[in-house]
């Protein structure tokens, strides 16, 4: 072998090693070690709380709230460079993801319930909500809980609406993964009514995203949304303090007005 050939071989070999080194290094997350990441699950099918835009970005009431909660002024972020990283998960899988600590928190219009509190923890209430009946615009027969008896009802899997529907005598319940699907089923005439979160439905009707559907005026329940975390989360205390800060410094009001064009109702300090 000539000297020149050997040099070439050595050069190719070292280039190969270099490429291998870069490739291996890249297979690890490239997060800056100084940045603390709070992994937050959300299901971006719940308008206007979490929405995925055509370009793939997340926006919505919950997204705005979570992002400002993490800013140093609000208090979760105790160290500079703290950042929220959203992860899209189906609503039905959120509680198990929290239990398994695959995420640090979840914000997704999640109602605080006694049943859920058995397996996960919640922040103080950050939104006053409630379930309502939605029907096709021309349906005048369904007006309250009693008129739902024996009817075909669509709900979202794992939601408080699904739990509520189980209490309606002789109702035939169909379950769906997300809002857009059960409203389509209602419009197609496959079911008589939907039981779901009133605010989300009203928002979509008002903004022309849902046509041919109306919400029955009276709410079926009074509910509060909370930010969910694993049971022994090290972040829960900071999240609660940050919510209190946003409520008292006017930031919560601003976000509420932006999305609902209304004044927010009073929120309790704790659930029940
Ligand atoms: N608030 C309802 C629940 O917690 C539904 C929330 C949602 O669909 N994202 O079950």
CSV table of C-alpha atoms and ligand atoms in Angstrom, one decimal:
chain,number,residue,atom,x,y,z
A,1,UNK,CA,0.0,0.0,0.0
A,2,UNK,CA,1.4,3.4,-0.9
A,3,UNK,CA,1.7,6.2,1.6
A,4,UNK,CA,-0.9,8.3,-0.2
A,5,UNK,CA,-3.5,5.5,-0.2
A,6,UNK,CA,-2.9,4.9,3.6
A,7,UNK,CA,-3.5,8.6,4.3
A,8,UNK,CA,-6.8,8.5,2.3
A,9,UNK,CA,-7.9,5.4,4.2
A,10,UNK,CA,-7.0,7.1,7.5
A,11,UNK,CA,-8.9,10.2,6.5
A,12,UNK,CA,-12.0,8.3,5.5
A,13,UNK,CA,-11.9,6.3,8.7
A,14,UNK,CA,-11.7,9.4,10.9
A,15,UNK,CA,-14.5,11.1,9.0
A,16,UNK,CA,-16.6,7.9,9.5
A,17,UNK,CA,-15.8,8.1,13.3
A,18,UNK,CA,-16.8,11.7,13.4
A,19,UNK,CA,-20.1,11.1,11.6
A,20,UNK,CA,-20.8,8.2,13.9
A,21,UNK,CA,-20.1,10.4,16.9
A,22,UNK,CA,-22.4,13.2,15.7
A,23,UNK,CA,-25.1,10.7,14.9
A,24,UNK,CA,-24.9,9.1,18.4
A,25,UNK,CA,-24.9,12.4,20.1
A,26,UNK,CA,-27.9,13.5,18.2
A,27,UNK,CA,-30.0,10.5,19.3
A,28,UNK,CA,-30.1,12.1,22.8
A,29,UNK,CA,-32.5,15.1,23.4
A,30,UNK,CA,-30.6,18.2,22.8
A,31,UNK,CA,-32.1,20.2,25.6
A,32,UNK,CA,-29.9,22.6,27.3
A,33,UNK,CA,-29.1,21.2,30.8
A,34,UNK,CA,-29.8,24.6,32.3
A,35,UNK,CA,-33.5,24.5,31.1
A,36,UNK,CA,-36.1,22.8,33.2
A,37,UNK,CA,-38.9,21.4,31.1
A,38,UNK,CA,-42.4,20.9,32.4
A,39,UNK,CA,-44.1,18.3,30.1
A,40,UNK,CA,-47.7,19.2,29.9
A,41,UNK,CA,-50.3,17.0,28.2
A,42,UNK,CA,-53.2,18.5,26.2
A,43,UNK,CA,-55.8,17.2,23.7
A,44,UNK,CA,-56.0,20.0,21.1
A,45,UNK,CA,-59.6,19.1,20.0
A,46,UNK,CA,-61.3,21.1,22.7
A,47,UNK,CA,-62.1,24.5,21.2
A,48,UNK,CA,-61.4,27.2,22.5
A,49,UNK,CA,-59.3,25.7,25.3
A,50,UNK,CA,-56.8,23.9,23.2
A,51,UNK,CA,-56.7,24.2,19.4
A,52,UNK,CA,-54.2,23.0,16.9
A,53,UNK,CA,-53.8,25.5,14.1
A,54,UNK,CA,-53.4,24.6,10.5
A,55,UNK,CA,-49.7,25.2,10.8
A,56,UNK,CA,-49.5,22.8,13.8
A,57,UNK,CA,-49.2,25.4,16.6
A,58,UNK,CA,-51.2,25.2,19.8
A,59,UNK,CA,-53.4,28.0,20.9
A,60,UNK,CA,-56.4,28.5,23.3
A,61,UNK,CA,-57.4,29.6,26.7
A,62,UNK,CA,-55.6,26.8,28.5
A,63,UNK,CA,-52.5,27.2,26.3
A,64,UNK,CA,-52.3,30.9,27.1
A,65,UNK,CA,-52.8,30.3,30.8
A,66,UNK,CA,-50.2,27.5,31.0
A,67,UNK,CA,-47.6,29.7,29.2
A,68,UNK,CA,-48.1,32.7,31.5
A,69,UNK,CA,-48.2,30.4,34.5
A,70,UNK,CA,-44.7,29.3,33.7
A,71,UNK,CA,-43.3,32.9,33.4
A,72,UNK,CA,-41.1,33.9,36.3
A,73,UNK,CA,-43.5,36.7,37.3
A,74,UNK,CA,-46.3,34.1,37.9
A,75,UNK,CA,-44.2,31.9,39.9
A,76,UNK,CA,-43.9,28.3,38.6
A,77,UNK,CA,-40.6,29.1,37.0
A,78,UNK,CA,-38.1,29.5,39.8
A,79,UNK,CA,-35.1,29.1,37.6
A,80,UNK,CA,-34.3,31.1,34.5
A,81,UNK,CA,-34.9,29.2,31.3
A,82,UNK,CA,-37.8,27.2,32.6
A,83,UNK,CA,-40.1,26.1,29.8
A,84,UNK,CA,-43.4,24.4,29.2
A,85,UNK,CA,-43.4,21.7,26.6
A,86,UNK,CA,-46.9,20.6,25.4
A,87,UNK,CA,-47.5,17.1,24.4
A,88,UNK,CA,-50.7,16.1,22.5
A,89,UNK,CA,-52.5,13.2,24.0
A,90,UNK,CA,-56.0,11.9,23.6
A,91,UNK,CA,-58.2,13.1,26.4
A,92,UNK,CA,-59.0,9.5,27.4
A,93,UNK,CA,-55.3,8.7,27.9
A,94,UNK,CA,-54.5,11.7,30.0
A,95,UNK,CA,-55.1,10.3,33.5
A,96,UNK,CA,-53.1,7.2,32.9
A,97,UNK,CA,-50.2,9.3,31.5
A,98,UNK,CA,-50.2,11.3,34.7
A,99,UNK,CA,-50.4,8.2,36.9
A,100,UNK,CA,-47.4,6.7,35.1
A,101,UNK,CA,-45.6,10.1,35.3
A,102,UNK,CA,-45.1,10.2,31.6
A,103,UNK,CA,-46.0,13.9,31.8
A,104,UNK,CA,-45.6,16.4,34.6
A,105,UNK,CA,-49.0,18.0,34.3
A,106,UNK,CA,-52.1,18.1,32.0
A,107,UNK,CA,-54.3,21.1,31.0
A,108,UNK,CA,-57.2,20.2,28.8
A,109,UNK,CA,-60.4,21.5,30.3
A,110,UNK,CA,-60.2,18.7,32.8
A,111,UNK,CA,-63.0,18.8,35.4
A,112,UNK,CA,-62.0,18.2,39.0
A,113,UNK,CA,-64.0,15.2,40.3
A,114,UNK,CA,-63.9,13.1,43.4
A,115,UNK,CA,-63.3,10.0,41.3
A,116,UNK,CA,-60.3,11.5,39.5
A,117,UNK,CA,-58.9,12.8,42.7
A,118,UNK,CA,-58.4,9.1,43.8
A,119,UNK,CA,-55.7,8.6,41.3
A,120,UNK,CA,-54.3,12.1,40.3
A,121,UNK,CA,-54.0,15.6,41.9
A,122,UNK,CA,-55.5,18.9,40.7
A,123,UNK,CA,-54.6,22.5,41.1
A,124,UNK,CA,-57.1,25.0,42.6
A,125,UNK,CA,-60.0,25.6,40.1
A,126,UNK,CA,-59.0,27.8,37.2
A,127,UNK,CA,-62.2,27.8,35.2
A,128,UNK,CA,-65.9,27.6,36.1
A,129,UNK,CA,-67.7,25.3,33.7
A,130,UNK,CA,-70.7,23.0,33.4
A,131,UNK,CA,-72.3,20.4,31.2
A,132,UNK,CA,-75.2,21.2,28.8
A,133,UNK,CA,-77.4,19.4,26.3
A,134,UNK,CA,-76.8,20.2,22.7
A,135,UNK,CA,-79.4,19.3,20.1
A,136,UNK,CA,-80.1,20.0,16.4
A,137,UNK,CA,-81.5,23.5,15.9
A,138,UNK,CA,-85.0,22.2,14.9
A,139,UNK,CA,-85.4,19.9,17.9
A,140,UNK,CA,-87.9,21.4,20.3
A,141,UNK,CA,-88.6,18.2,22.3
A,142,UNK,CA,-85.4,18.0,24.4
A,143,UNK,CA,-85.3,20.7,26.9
A,144,UNK,CA,-84.1,19.2,30.2
A,145,UNK,CA,-82.8,16.1,32.0
A,146,UNK,CA,-86.2,14.4,32.0
A,147,UNK,CA,-86.6,14.7,28.2
A,148,UNK,CA,-83.3,12.8,27.7
A,149,UNK,CA,-84.8,9.6,29.1
A,150,UNK,CA,-84.6,6.7,26.5
A,151,UNK,CA,-82.9,9.0,23.9
A,152,UNK,CA,-79.8,8.4,21.8
A,153,UNK,CA,-77.0,10.4,23.3
A,154,UNK,CA,-73.4,11.0,22.1
A,155,UNK,CA,-70.6,11.7,24.5
A,156,UNK,CA,-66.8,11.9,24.6
A,157,UNK,CA,-65.0,8.8,26.0
A,158,UNK,CA,-63.8,9.3,29.5
A,159,UNK,CA,-65.5,12.7,30.0
A,160,UNK,CA,-67.8,14.0,32.7
A,161,UNK,CA,-70.4,14.2,30.0
A,162,UNK,CA,-70.0,10.4,29.5
A,163,UNK,CA,-70.4,9.9,33.3
A,164,UNK,CA,-73.5,12.1,33.4
A,165,UNK,CA,-75.1,10.3,30.4
A,166,UNK,CA,-74.9,7.0,32.4
A,167,UNK,CA,-77.3,8.4,34.9
A,168,UNK,CA,-80.0,9.0,32.3
A,169,UNK,CA,-82.6,6.2,32.5
A,170,UNK,CA,-82.7,4.0,29.3
A,171,UNK,CA,-80.5,6.3,27.3
A,172,UNK,CA,-78.6,4.7,24.4
A,173,UNK,CA,-75.1,6.1,24.6
A,174,UNK,CA,-72.6,6.4,21.8
A,175,UNK,CA,-69.0,7.3,22.7
A,176,UNK,CA,-66.6,9.3,20.6
A,177,UNK,CA,-63.0,10.4,20.8
A,178,UNK,CA,-63.5,14.1,20.4
A,179,UNK,CA,-66.0,17.0,20.1
A,180,UNK,CA,-66.0,17.3,16.3
A,181,UNK,CA,-67.0,13.6,16.0
A,182,UNK,CA,-69.9,13.6,18.3
A,183,UNK,CA,-71.3,16.9,16.9
A,184,UNK,CA,-71.1,15.4,13.4
A,185,UNK,CA,-73.1,12.4,14.6
A,186,UNK,CA,-75.7,14.7,16.0
A,187,UNK,CA,-75.9,16.6,12.7
A,188,UNK,CA,-76.2,13.4,10.8
A,189,UNK,CA,-79.2,12.5,12.8
A,190,UNK,CA,-77.7,9.4,14.4
A,191,UNK,CA,-78.3,10.6,17.9
A,192,UNK,CA,-80.8,13.0,19.5
A,193,UNK,CA,-78.5,14.9,21.8
A,194,UNK,CA,-74.9,15.5,23.0
A,195,UNK,CA,-74.0,16.0,26.6
A,196,UNK,CA,-70.8,18.0,26.8
A,197,UNK,CA,-69.1,21.1,28.2
A,198,UNK,CA,-71.3,24.1,27.6
A,199,UNK,CA,-68.7,26.7,27.2
A,200,UNK,CA,-66.8,24.9,24.5
A,201,UNK,CA,-70.0,24.2,22.5
A,202,UNK,CA,-71.3,27.7,22.9
A,203,UNK,CA,-68.0,29.2,21.7
A,204,UNK,CA,-68.0,27.1,18.6
A,205,UNK,CA,-71.6,28.0,17.8
A,206,UNK,CA,-70.9,31.7,18.4
A,207,UNK,CA,-67.9,31.6,16.1
A,208,UNK,CA,-69.6,29.8,13.3
A,209,UNK,CA,-67.6,26.7,13.7
A,210,UNK,CA,-70.7,24.6,14.6
A,211,UNK,CA,-73.7,25.2,12.5
A,212,UNK,CA,-77.2,23.7,12.9
A,213,UNK,CA,-76.7,23.0,16.6
A,214,UNK,CA,-78.2,24.7,19.7
A,215,UNK,CA,-77.4,24.5,23.4
A,216,UNK,CA,-80.3,24.0,25.8
A,217,UNK,CA,-80.1,26.9,28.2
A,218,UNK,CA,-80.0,25.3,31.6
A,219,UNK,CA,-76.7,23.8,32.7
A,220,UNK,CA,-76.9,20.2,33.9
A,221,UNK,CA,-73.9,20.5,36.3
A,222,UNK,CA,-71.6,23.0,37.8
A,223,UNK,CA,-67.9,22.0,37.3
A,224,UNK,CA,-64.5,23.4,37.7
A,225,UNK,CA,-61.4,22.8,35.6
A,226,UNK,CA,-58.1,22.2,37.3
A,227,UNK,CA,-54.6,21.6,36.1
A,228,UNK,CA,-53.9,17.9,36.7
A,229,UNK,CA,-50.7,16.5,38.0
A,230,UNK,CA,-49.4,13.1,39.3
A,231,UNK,CA,-50.5,12.7,43.0
A,232,UNK,CA,-47.2,13.6,44.6
A,233,UNK,CA,-46.1,16.2,42.1
A,234,UNK,CA,-43.3,18.5,43.2
A,235,UNK,CA,-44.9,21.2,40.9
A,236,UNK,CA,-48.4,21.4,42.4
A,237,UNK,CA,-47.6,24.0,45.0
A,238,UNK,CA,-45.9,26.3,42.6
A,239,UNK,CA,-48.8,25.9,40.1
A,240,UNK,CA,-51.3,26.9,42.7
A,241,UNK,CA,-49.3,29.9,43.8
A,242,UNK,CA,-48.9,31.0,40.1
A,243,UNK,CA,-52.7,30.7,39.5
A,244,UNK,CA,-53.3,32.9,42.6
A,245,UNK,CA,-50.9,35.5,41.2
A,246,UNK,CA,-52.6,35.5,37.8
A,247,UNK,CA,-56.0,35.9,39.4
A,248,UNK,CA,-54.9,38.8,41.5
A,249,UNK,CA,-52.7,40.7,39.0
A,250,UNK,CA,-55.4,40.9,36.3
A,251,UNK,CA,-53.7,38.5,33.8
A,252,UNK,CA,-56.4,35.8,34.2
A,253,UNK,CA,-59.0,38.4,33.4
A,254,UNK,CA,-57.2,39.5,30.3
A,255,UNK,CA,-56.9,35.9,29.0
A,256,UNK,CA,-60.6,35.3,29.9
A,257,UNK,CA,-61.7,38.4,28.0
A,258,UNK,CA,-59.5,37.5,25.0
A,259,UNK,CA,-61.2,34.1,24.5
A,260,UNK,CA,-64.7,34.7,25.9
A,261,UNK,CA,-65.3,38.4,25.4
A,262,UNK,CA,-66.8,38.5,28.9
A,263,UNK,CA,-65.9,39.1,32.6
A,264,UNK,CA,-64.8,36.0,34.4
A,265,UNK,CA,-66.9,34.7,37.3
A,266,UNK,CA,-65.5,34.4,40.8
A,267,UNK,CA,-63.5,31.3,41.4
A,268,UNK,CA,-63.3,29.4,44.7
A,269,UNK,CA,-59.8,29.0,46.3
A,270,UNK,CA,-60.2,25.3,46.5
A,271,UNK,CA,-62.5,22.6,45.1
A,272,UNK,CA,-65.4,21.9,47.6
B,1,LIG,N1,-64.5,18.8,31.1
B,1,LIG,C1,-64.7,17.5,30.6
B,1,LIG,C2,-64.1,16.5,31.4
B,1,LIG,O1,-63.2,16.7,32.2
B,1,LIG,C3,-64.3,17.3,29.1
B,1,LIG,C4,-63.0,17.9,28.8
B,1,LIG,C5,-62.5,17.7,27.4
B,1,LIG,O2,-63.2,17.2,26.5
B,1,LIG,N2,-61.3,18.1,27.1
B,1,LIG,O3,-64.4,15.3,31.4
